[in-house]
DNA sequence: CGATTATGAAACGGTGCCGTTGCGTATCGG
DNA sequence: CCGATACGCAACGGCACCGTTTCATAATCG
């Protein structure tokens, strides 16, 4: 009985359908502004509408508040790299950090990371969404790499995977943040090697 | 920057002197608001004046813009703990991370850290000030601890001190950020031990 | 005392954004 | 074509701040 091809199966609600293009450009404008360093709280609906070439009405019709819009915008971010786990664990880890380093070069990524980090208290749903979209998938992939290494014996059998992940990612973010802008190209290698060796002297290698 | 400032030797500039008490309460109100999660850009002079029980005039007379005020406010933050380097290097490092962990419990510290982290692009002077006041002193202390360990042989002689610091601090911050609010009490020990051991298997200990 | 400067309070005009409404037009189903 | 809905646009009244000014009062000098 449903003559339209709406995916949901629900009847099409008569009248002019909402423009997918408008929706996309609204979300794009939102990410755009966030990427320019505008914080969530300073982000105004009017600036989004203007940037997207859209009436405010069109935005208010779809989202009842700003946070919902930003959540949906974040949802369009794809975890861009699944990491091609090819060689040794060391190489995979270096590749992983290199991806982080590369992304940090783009202002857009950097700003969105900042938002996720600092607005986590005031906008918990946002932080949760970001974690679910950007953090968790990667965590899972790298955790698999680490476990693989533990199986083959390249890594300690009793390694704490979450701790190892935190050491690597944390160091990368930390150094990038406090290292006067641009980080040296060999940073990923150095972090991984230092983490693999540990701080204590090694009796024999 | 503060426009007042007659050094002790200089002649008193006739008329009613500026109230030290007002100045303190302005700065206190500023830190107060920042500690409640208000970001620098949303921080309004009027809210500060109201909170401090002070006229806007009194603020504008001393600081020409908001950033200067915030910089001065940050300048009153003291690096609260110089770290009692007593026992083994391991213990000192655990103590260091415990201090970070403890501070992270207070909302005020957390918010100010967030500001330092995420506003570093839009307010470089602020970030610089924070780094100079809060990050650098501790970095120096812990770096000394690490170097001491390298001398005594508790740590590898070829350890990269900056990298080690980044691994420890980064992991602490990372785990605190992504671990649903409260971090387990033994986190510092676990981070330090994992970092000391390294990820690779150890032939014999 | 009088000169001088600071203070808190209030009001100023200006701006940017809020969320809503009305308008004329565009795009769908029937 | 008709009814319904969405569109972009412009305007609304309202609010929060901005940075400045005015004012009566308070503190310190000579």
mmCIF file of N, CA and C (backbone and C1' of nucleotides) in Angstrom, chain A residues 4-6 12-23 58 61-62, chain C residues 26-29, chain D residues 3-7:
data_model
loop_
_atom_site.group_PDB
_atom_site.id
_atom_site.type_symbol
_atom_site.label_atom_id
_atom_site.label_comp_id
_atom_site.label_asym_id
_atom_site.label_seq_id
_atom_site.Cartn_x
_atom_site.Cartn_y
_atom_site.Cartn_z
ATOM 1 N N UNK A 4 5.301 5.004 -2.028
ATOM 2 C CA UNK A 4 6.632 5.637 -2.112
ATOM 3 C C UNK A 4 7.717 4.634 -1.748
ATOM 4 N N UNK A 5 8.927 5.029 -1.989
ATOM 5 C CA UNK A 5 10.025 4.141 -1.668
ATOM 6 C C UNK A 5 10.762 4.592 -0.418
ATOM 7 N N UNK A 6 10.034 5.085 0.578
ATOM 8 C CA UNK A 6 10.696 5.457 1.819
ATOM 9 C C UNK A 6 11.224 4.201 2.485
ATOM 10 N N UNK A 12 4.789 8.278 3.405
ATOM 11 C CA UNK A 12 5.348 9.598 3.168
ATOM 12 C C UNK A 12 4.362 10.658 3.632
ATOM 13 N N UNK A 13 4.772 11.611 4.407
ATOM 14 C CA UNK A 13 3.853 12.559 5.047
ATOM 15 C C UNK A 13 3.454 13.723 4.166
ATOM 16 N N UNK A 14 2.898 13.471 3.029
ATOM 17 C CA UNK A 14 2.319 14.489 2.152
ATOM 18 C C UNK A 14 2.989 15.858 2.196
ATOM 19 N N UNK A 15 3.060 16.474 1.044
ATOM 20 C CA UNK A 15 3.684 17.793 0.982
ATOM 21 C C UNK A 15 5.121 17.709 0.497
ATOM 22 N N UNK A 16 5.746 18.826 0.355
ATOM 23 C CA UNK A 16 7.129 18.867 -0.138
ATOM 24 C C UNK A 16 8.078 18.173 0.831
ATOM 25 N N UNK A 17 8.877 17.262 0.342
ATOM 26 C CA UNK A 17 9.796 16.541 1.228
ATOM 27 C C UNK A 17 10.970 17.435 1.636
ATOM 28 N N UNK A 18 11.565 17.099 2.739
ATOM 29 C CA UNK A 18 12.717 17.882 3.199
ATOM 30 C C UNK A 18 13.900 17.675 2.280
ATOM 31 N N UNK A 19 14.644 18.726 2.112
ATOM 32 C CA UNK A 19 15.780 18.681 1.195
ATOM 33 C C UNK A 19 16.986 18.016 1.844
ATOM 34 N N UNK A 20 17.409 16.917 1.261
ATOM 35 C CA UNK A 20 18.608 16.249 1.754
ATOM 36 C C UNK A 20 19.820 17.152 1.611
ATOM 37 N N UNK A 21 19.808 17.920 0.534
ATOM 38 C CA UNK A 21 20.950 18.791 0.268
ATOM 39 C C UNK A 21 21.095 19.842 1.368
ATOM 40 N N UNK A 22 19.959 20.415 1.779
ATOM 41 C CA UNK A 22 20.007 21.403 2.849
ATOM 42 C C UNK A 22 20.573 20.774 4.113
ATOM 43 N N UNK A 23 20.103 19.594 4.406
ATOM 44 C CA UNK A 23 20.562 18.902 5.605
ATOM 45 C C UNK A 23 22.065 18.700 5.570
ATOM 46 N N UNK A 58 14.824 26.270 8.610
ATOM 47 C CA UNK A 58 15.160 24.928 8.149
ATOM 48 C C UNK A 58 15.954 24.162 9.203
ATOM 49 N N UNK A 61 13.596 23.410 12.262
ATOM 50 C CA UNK A 61 12.603 22.391 11.952
ATOM 51 C C UNK A 61 13.155 20.988 12.206
ATOM 52 N N UNK A 62 14.490 20.852 12.071
ATOM 53 C CA UNK A 62 15.077 19.514 12.176
ATOM 54 C C UNK A 62 15.662 19.201 13.528
ATOM 55 P P DA C 26 9.239 29.851 -7.497
ATOM 56 O "O5'" DA C 26 9.479 28.441 -6.822
ATOM 57 C "C5'" DA C 26 10.648 28.261 -6.048
ATOM 58 C "C4'" DA C 26 10.659 26.870 -5.445
ATOM 59 C "C3'" DA C 26 10.371 25.748 -6.451
ATOM 60 O "O3'" DA C 26 11.280 24.695 -6.200
ATOM 61 C "C1'" DA C 26 8.861 25.610 -4.629
ATOM 62 P P DT C 27 11.465 23.495 -7.217
ATOM 63 O "O5'" DT C 27 10.659 22.328 -6.511
ATOM 64 C "C5'" DT C 27 11.075 21.867 -5.242
ATOM 65 C "C4'" DT C 27 10.057 20.890 -4.694
ATOM 66 C "C3'" DT C 27 9.650 19.788 -5.682
ATOM 67 O "O3'" DT C 27 9.800 18.542 -5.037
ATOM 68 C "C1'" DT C 27 7.777 20.722 -4.641
ATOM 69 P P DC C 28 10.076 17.199 -5.919
ATOM 70 O "O5'" DC C 28 8.676 16.446 -5.751
ATOM 71 C "C5'" DC C 28 8.566 15.362 -4.890
ATOM 72 C "C4'" DC C 28 7.347 15.516 -3.979
ATOM 73 C "C3'" DC C 28 6.115 14.723 -4.427
ATOM 74 O "O3'" DC C 28 6.248 13.366 -4.070
ATOM 75 C "C1'" DC C 28 5.533 16.856 -3.444
ATOM 76 P P DG C 29 5.412 12.244 -4.748
ATOM 77 O "O5'" DG C 29 3.998 12.404 -4.064
ATOM 78 C "C5'" DG C 29 3.814 11.971 -2.722
ATOM 79 C "C4'" DG C 29 2.347 12.083 -2.372
ATOM 80 C "C3'" DG C 29 1.456 11.183 -3.224
ATOM 81 O "O3'" DG C 29 0.519 10.518 -2.404
ATOM 82 C "C1'" DG C 29 0.820 13.484 -3.507
ATOM 83 P P DG D 3 -8.079 23.232 -1.806
ATOM 84 O "O5'" DG D 3 -7.189 22.425 -0.752
ATOM 85 C "C5'" DG D 3 -7.430 21.037 -0.525
ATOM 86 C "C4'" DG D 3 -6.204 20.413 0.093
ATOM 87 C "C3'" DG D 3 -5.651 21.172 1.288
ATOM 88 O "O3'" DG D 3 -5.456 20.254 2.358
ATOM 89 C "C1'" DG D 3 -3.929 20.758 -0.277
ATOM 90 P P DA D 4 -4.923 20.758 3.787
ATOM 91 O "O5'" DA D 4 -3.393 20.288 3.763
ATOM 92 C "C5'" DA D 4 -3.100 18.954 3.383
ATOM 93 C "C4'" DA D 4 -1.600 18.796 3.283
ATOM 94 C "C3'" DA D 4 -0.836 19.487 4.418
ATOM 95 O "O3'" DA D 4 0.112 18.584 4.961
ATOM 96 C "C1'" DA D 4 0.027 20.129 2.313
ATOM 97 P P DT D 5 0.666 18.842 6.461
ATOM 98 O "O5'" DT D 5 2.204 19.157 6.182
ATOM 99 C "C5'" DT D 5 2.986 18.230 5.456
ATOM 100 C "C4'" DT D 5 4.110 18.959 4.766
ATOM 101 C "C3'" DT D 5 4.979 19.838 5.683
ATOM 102 O "O3'" DT D 5 6.215 19.167 5.892
ATOM 103 C "C1'" DT D 5 4.578 20.817 3.547
ATOM 104 P P DA D 6 7.403 19.852 6.704
ATOM 105 O "O5'" DA D 6 8.249 20.544 5.545
ATOM 106 C "C5'" DA D 6 8.731 19.751 4.474
ATOM 107 C "C4'" DA D 6 9.693 20.554 3.628
ATOM 108 C "C3'" DA D 6 10.688 21.393 4.436
ATOM 109 O "O3'" DA D 6 11.986 21.270 3.858
ATOM 110 C "C1'" DA D 6 9.398 22.802 3.011
ATOM 111 P P DC D 7 13.171 22.107 4.422
ATOM 112 O "O5'" DC D 7 13.169 23.374 3.479
ATOM 113 C "C5'" DC D 7 13.511 23.217 2.103
ATOM 114 C "C4'" DC D 7 13.455 24.548 1.413
ATOM 115 C "C3'" DC D 7 14.228 25.653 2.125
ATOM 116 O "O3'" DC D 7 15.546 25.690 1.623
ATOM 117 C "C1'" DC D 7 12.089 26.405 1.312
#
